[in-house]
PDB file of C-alpha atoms in Angstrom:
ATOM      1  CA  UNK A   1     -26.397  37.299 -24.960  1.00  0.00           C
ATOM      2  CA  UNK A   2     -28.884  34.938 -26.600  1.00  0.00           C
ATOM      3  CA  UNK A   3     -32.246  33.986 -24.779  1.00  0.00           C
ATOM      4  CA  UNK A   4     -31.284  30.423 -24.283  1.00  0.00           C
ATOM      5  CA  UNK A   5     -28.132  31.390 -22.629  1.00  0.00           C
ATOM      6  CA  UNK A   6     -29.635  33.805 -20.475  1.00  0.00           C
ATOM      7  CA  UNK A   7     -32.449  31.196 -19.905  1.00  0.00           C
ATOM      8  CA  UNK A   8     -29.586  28.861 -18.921  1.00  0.00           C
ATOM      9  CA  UNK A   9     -27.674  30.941 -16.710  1.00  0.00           C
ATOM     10  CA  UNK A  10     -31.145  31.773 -14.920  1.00  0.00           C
ATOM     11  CA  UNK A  11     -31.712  28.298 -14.089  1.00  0.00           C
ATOM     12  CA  UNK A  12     -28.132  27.660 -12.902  1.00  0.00           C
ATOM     13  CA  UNK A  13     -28.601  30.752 -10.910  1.00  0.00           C
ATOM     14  CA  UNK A  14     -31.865  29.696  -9.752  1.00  0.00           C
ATOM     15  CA  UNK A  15     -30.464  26.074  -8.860  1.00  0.00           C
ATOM     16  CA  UNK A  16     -27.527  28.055  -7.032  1.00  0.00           C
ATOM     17  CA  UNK A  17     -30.243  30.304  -4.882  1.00  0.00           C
ATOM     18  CA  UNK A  18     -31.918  27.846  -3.915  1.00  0.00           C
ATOM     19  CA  UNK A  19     -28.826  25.474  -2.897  1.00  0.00           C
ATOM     20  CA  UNK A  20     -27.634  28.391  -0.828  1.00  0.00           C
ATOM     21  CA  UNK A  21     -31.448  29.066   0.962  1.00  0.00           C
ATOM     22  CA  UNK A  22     -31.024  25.555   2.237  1.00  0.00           C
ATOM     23  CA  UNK A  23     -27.925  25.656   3.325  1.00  0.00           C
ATOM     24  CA  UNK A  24     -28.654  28.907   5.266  1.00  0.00           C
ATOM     25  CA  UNK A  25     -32.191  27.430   6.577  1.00  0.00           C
ATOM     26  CA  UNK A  26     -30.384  24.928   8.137  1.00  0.00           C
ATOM     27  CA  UNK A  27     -27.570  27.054   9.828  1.00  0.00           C
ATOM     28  CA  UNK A  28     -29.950  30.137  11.067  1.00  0.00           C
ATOM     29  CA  UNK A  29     -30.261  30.153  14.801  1.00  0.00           C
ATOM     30  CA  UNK A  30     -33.421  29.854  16.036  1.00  0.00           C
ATOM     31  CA  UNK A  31     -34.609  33.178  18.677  1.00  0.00           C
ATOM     32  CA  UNK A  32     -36.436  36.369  19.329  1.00  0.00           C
ATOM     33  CA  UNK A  33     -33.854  38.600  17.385  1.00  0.00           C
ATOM     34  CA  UNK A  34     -33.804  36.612  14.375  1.00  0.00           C
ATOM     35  CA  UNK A  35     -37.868  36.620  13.924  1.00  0.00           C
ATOM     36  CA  UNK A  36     -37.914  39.695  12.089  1.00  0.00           C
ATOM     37  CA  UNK A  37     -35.311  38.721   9.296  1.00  0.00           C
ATOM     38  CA  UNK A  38     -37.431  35.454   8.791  1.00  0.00           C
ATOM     39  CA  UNK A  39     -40.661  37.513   8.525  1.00  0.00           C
ATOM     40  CA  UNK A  40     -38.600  39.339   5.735  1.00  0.00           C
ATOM     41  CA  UNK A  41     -37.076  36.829   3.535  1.00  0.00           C
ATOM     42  CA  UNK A  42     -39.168  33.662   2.347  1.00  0.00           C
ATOM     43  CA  UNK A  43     -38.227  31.195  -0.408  1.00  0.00           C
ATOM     44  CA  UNK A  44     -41.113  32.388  -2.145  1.00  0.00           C
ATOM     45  CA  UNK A  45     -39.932  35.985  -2.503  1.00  0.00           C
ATOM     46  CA  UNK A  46     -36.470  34.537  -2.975  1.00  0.00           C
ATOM     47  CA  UNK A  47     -37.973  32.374  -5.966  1.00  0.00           C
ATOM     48  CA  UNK A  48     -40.052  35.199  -7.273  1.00  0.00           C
ATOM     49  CA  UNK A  49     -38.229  35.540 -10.274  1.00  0.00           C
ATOM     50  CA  UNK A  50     -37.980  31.952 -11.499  1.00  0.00           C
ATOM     51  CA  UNK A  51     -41.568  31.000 -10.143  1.00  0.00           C
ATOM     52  CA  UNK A  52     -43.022  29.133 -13.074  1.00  0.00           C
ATOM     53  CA  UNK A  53     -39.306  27.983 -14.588  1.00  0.00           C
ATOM     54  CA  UNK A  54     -38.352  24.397 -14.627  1.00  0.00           C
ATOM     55  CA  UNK A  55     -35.127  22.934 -13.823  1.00  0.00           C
ATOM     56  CA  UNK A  56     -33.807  19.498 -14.511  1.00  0.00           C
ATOM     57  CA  UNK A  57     -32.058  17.265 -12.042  1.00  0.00           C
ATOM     58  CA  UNK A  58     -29.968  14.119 -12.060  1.00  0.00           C
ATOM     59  CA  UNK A  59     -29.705  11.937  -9.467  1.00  0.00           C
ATOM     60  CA  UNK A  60     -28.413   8.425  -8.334  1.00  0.00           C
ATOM     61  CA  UNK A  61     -30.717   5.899  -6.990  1.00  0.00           C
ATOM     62  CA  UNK A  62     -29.032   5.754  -3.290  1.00  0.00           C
ATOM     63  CA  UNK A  63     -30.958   6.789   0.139  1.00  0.00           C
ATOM     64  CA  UNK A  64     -29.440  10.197   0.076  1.00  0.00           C
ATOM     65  CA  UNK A  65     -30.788  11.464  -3.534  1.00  0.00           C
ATOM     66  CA  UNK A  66     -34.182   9.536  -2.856  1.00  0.00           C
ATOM     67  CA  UNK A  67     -34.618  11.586   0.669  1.00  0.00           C
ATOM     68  CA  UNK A  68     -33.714  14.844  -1.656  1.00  0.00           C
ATOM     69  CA  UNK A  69     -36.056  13.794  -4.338  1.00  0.00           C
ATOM     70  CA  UNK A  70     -38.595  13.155  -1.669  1.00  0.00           C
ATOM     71  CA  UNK A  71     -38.474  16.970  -0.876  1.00  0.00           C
ATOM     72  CA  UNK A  72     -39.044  18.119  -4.545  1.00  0.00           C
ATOM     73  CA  UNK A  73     -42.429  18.468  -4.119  1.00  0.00           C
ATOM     74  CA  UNK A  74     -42.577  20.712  -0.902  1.00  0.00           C
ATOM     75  CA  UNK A  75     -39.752  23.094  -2.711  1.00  0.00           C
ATOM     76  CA  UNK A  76     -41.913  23.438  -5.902  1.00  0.00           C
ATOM     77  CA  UNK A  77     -44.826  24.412  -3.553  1.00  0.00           C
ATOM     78  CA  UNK A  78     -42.759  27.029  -1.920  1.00  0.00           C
ATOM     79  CA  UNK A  79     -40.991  28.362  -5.088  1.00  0.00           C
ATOM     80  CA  UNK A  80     -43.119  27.845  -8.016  1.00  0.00           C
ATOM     81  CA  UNK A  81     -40.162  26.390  -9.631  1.00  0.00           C
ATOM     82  CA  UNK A  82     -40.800  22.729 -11.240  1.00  0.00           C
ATOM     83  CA  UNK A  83     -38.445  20.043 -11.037  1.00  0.00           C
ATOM     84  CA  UNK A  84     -38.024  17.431 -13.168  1.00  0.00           C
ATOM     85  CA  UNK A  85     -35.769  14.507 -12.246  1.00  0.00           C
ATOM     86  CA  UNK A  86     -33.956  11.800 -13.845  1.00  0.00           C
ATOM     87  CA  UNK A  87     -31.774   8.866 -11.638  1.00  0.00           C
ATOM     88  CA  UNK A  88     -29.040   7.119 -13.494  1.00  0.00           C
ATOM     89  CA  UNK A  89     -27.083   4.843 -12.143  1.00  0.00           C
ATOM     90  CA  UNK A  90     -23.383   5.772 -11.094  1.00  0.00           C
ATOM     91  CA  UNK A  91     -22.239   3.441 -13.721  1.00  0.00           C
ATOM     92  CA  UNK A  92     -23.604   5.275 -16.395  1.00  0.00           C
ATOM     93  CA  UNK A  93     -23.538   8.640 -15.085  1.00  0.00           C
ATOM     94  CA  UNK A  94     -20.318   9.896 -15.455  1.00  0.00           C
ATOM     95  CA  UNK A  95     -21.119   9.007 -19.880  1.00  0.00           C
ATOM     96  CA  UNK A  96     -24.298  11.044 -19.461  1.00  0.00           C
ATOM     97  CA  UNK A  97     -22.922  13.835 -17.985  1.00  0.00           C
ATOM     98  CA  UNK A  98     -19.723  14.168 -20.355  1.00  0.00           C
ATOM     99  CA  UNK A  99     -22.580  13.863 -23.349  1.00  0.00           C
ATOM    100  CA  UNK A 100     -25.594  16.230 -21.852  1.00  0.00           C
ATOM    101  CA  UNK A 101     -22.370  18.801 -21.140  1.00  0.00           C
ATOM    102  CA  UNK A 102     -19.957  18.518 -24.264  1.00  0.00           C
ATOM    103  CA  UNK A 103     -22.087  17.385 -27.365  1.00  0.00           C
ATOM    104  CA  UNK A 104     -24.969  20.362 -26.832  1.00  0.00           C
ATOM    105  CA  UNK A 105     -25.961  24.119 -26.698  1.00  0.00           C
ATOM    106  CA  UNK A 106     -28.529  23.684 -24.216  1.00  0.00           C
ATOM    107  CA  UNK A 107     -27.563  20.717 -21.454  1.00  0.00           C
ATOM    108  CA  UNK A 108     -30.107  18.812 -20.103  1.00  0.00           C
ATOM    109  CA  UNK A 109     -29.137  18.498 -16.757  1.00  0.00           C
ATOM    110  CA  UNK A 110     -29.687  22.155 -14.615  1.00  0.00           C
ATOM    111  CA  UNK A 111     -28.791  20.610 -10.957  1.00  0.00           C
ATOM    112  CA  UNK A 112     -26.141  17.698 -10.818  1.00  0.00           C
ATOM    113  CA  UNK A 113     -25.709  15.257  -7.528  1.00  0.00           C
ATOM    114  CA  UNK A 114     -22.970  13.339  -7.599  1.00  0.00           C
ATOM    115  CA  UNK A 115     -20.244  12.082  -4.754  1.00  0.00           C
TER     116      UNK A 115
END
């Protein structure tokens, strides 16, 4: 495996942890017993491995994807992992995404947010 496709599958992996972290953030029940397995896993050791790696991000310009962009800076702090973003209207998303996924090696576009 080339370095570009293992750089590649890192950052889908990394976009897929950290999809996954939230998810499970928001579903973990909040008590005594469950202290000690948040003491053990943070998003920084989580992240460890990508800390430093950047990911790009499409998203539309709607109230959803600007509250998500809004946390971008908060999960960079916590991960090391920078995001770049790019919003494209839905109009002309579906072209950019058929382009950025078909016509080259290396897509542009790590994380994709689209309903």
């Amino acid at each position: 495996m080339n370095a570009r496709r293992l750089l590649h599958l890192a950052r889908r992996l990394c976009t897929a942890c950290a999809a996954a972290a939230l998810a499970l953030a928001a579903l973990a029940p909040a008590g005594a017993a469950d202290s000690a397995a948040k003491a053990a896993w943070s998003y920084a050791k989580a992240a460890q491995p990508y800390r430093g790696v950047t990911i790009t991000a499409s998203f539309l310009p709607r109230p959803g994807y600007e509250a998500a962009i809004a946390l971008i800076p908060e999960f960079e702090r916590l991960t090391g992992i920078r995001v770049k973003w790019e919003s494209i209207y839905y109009e002309k998303l579906r072209e950019a995404l058929v382009l950025d996924f078909t016509s080259s090696a290396q897509p542009k576009f790590d994380v994709v947010l689209i309903d």
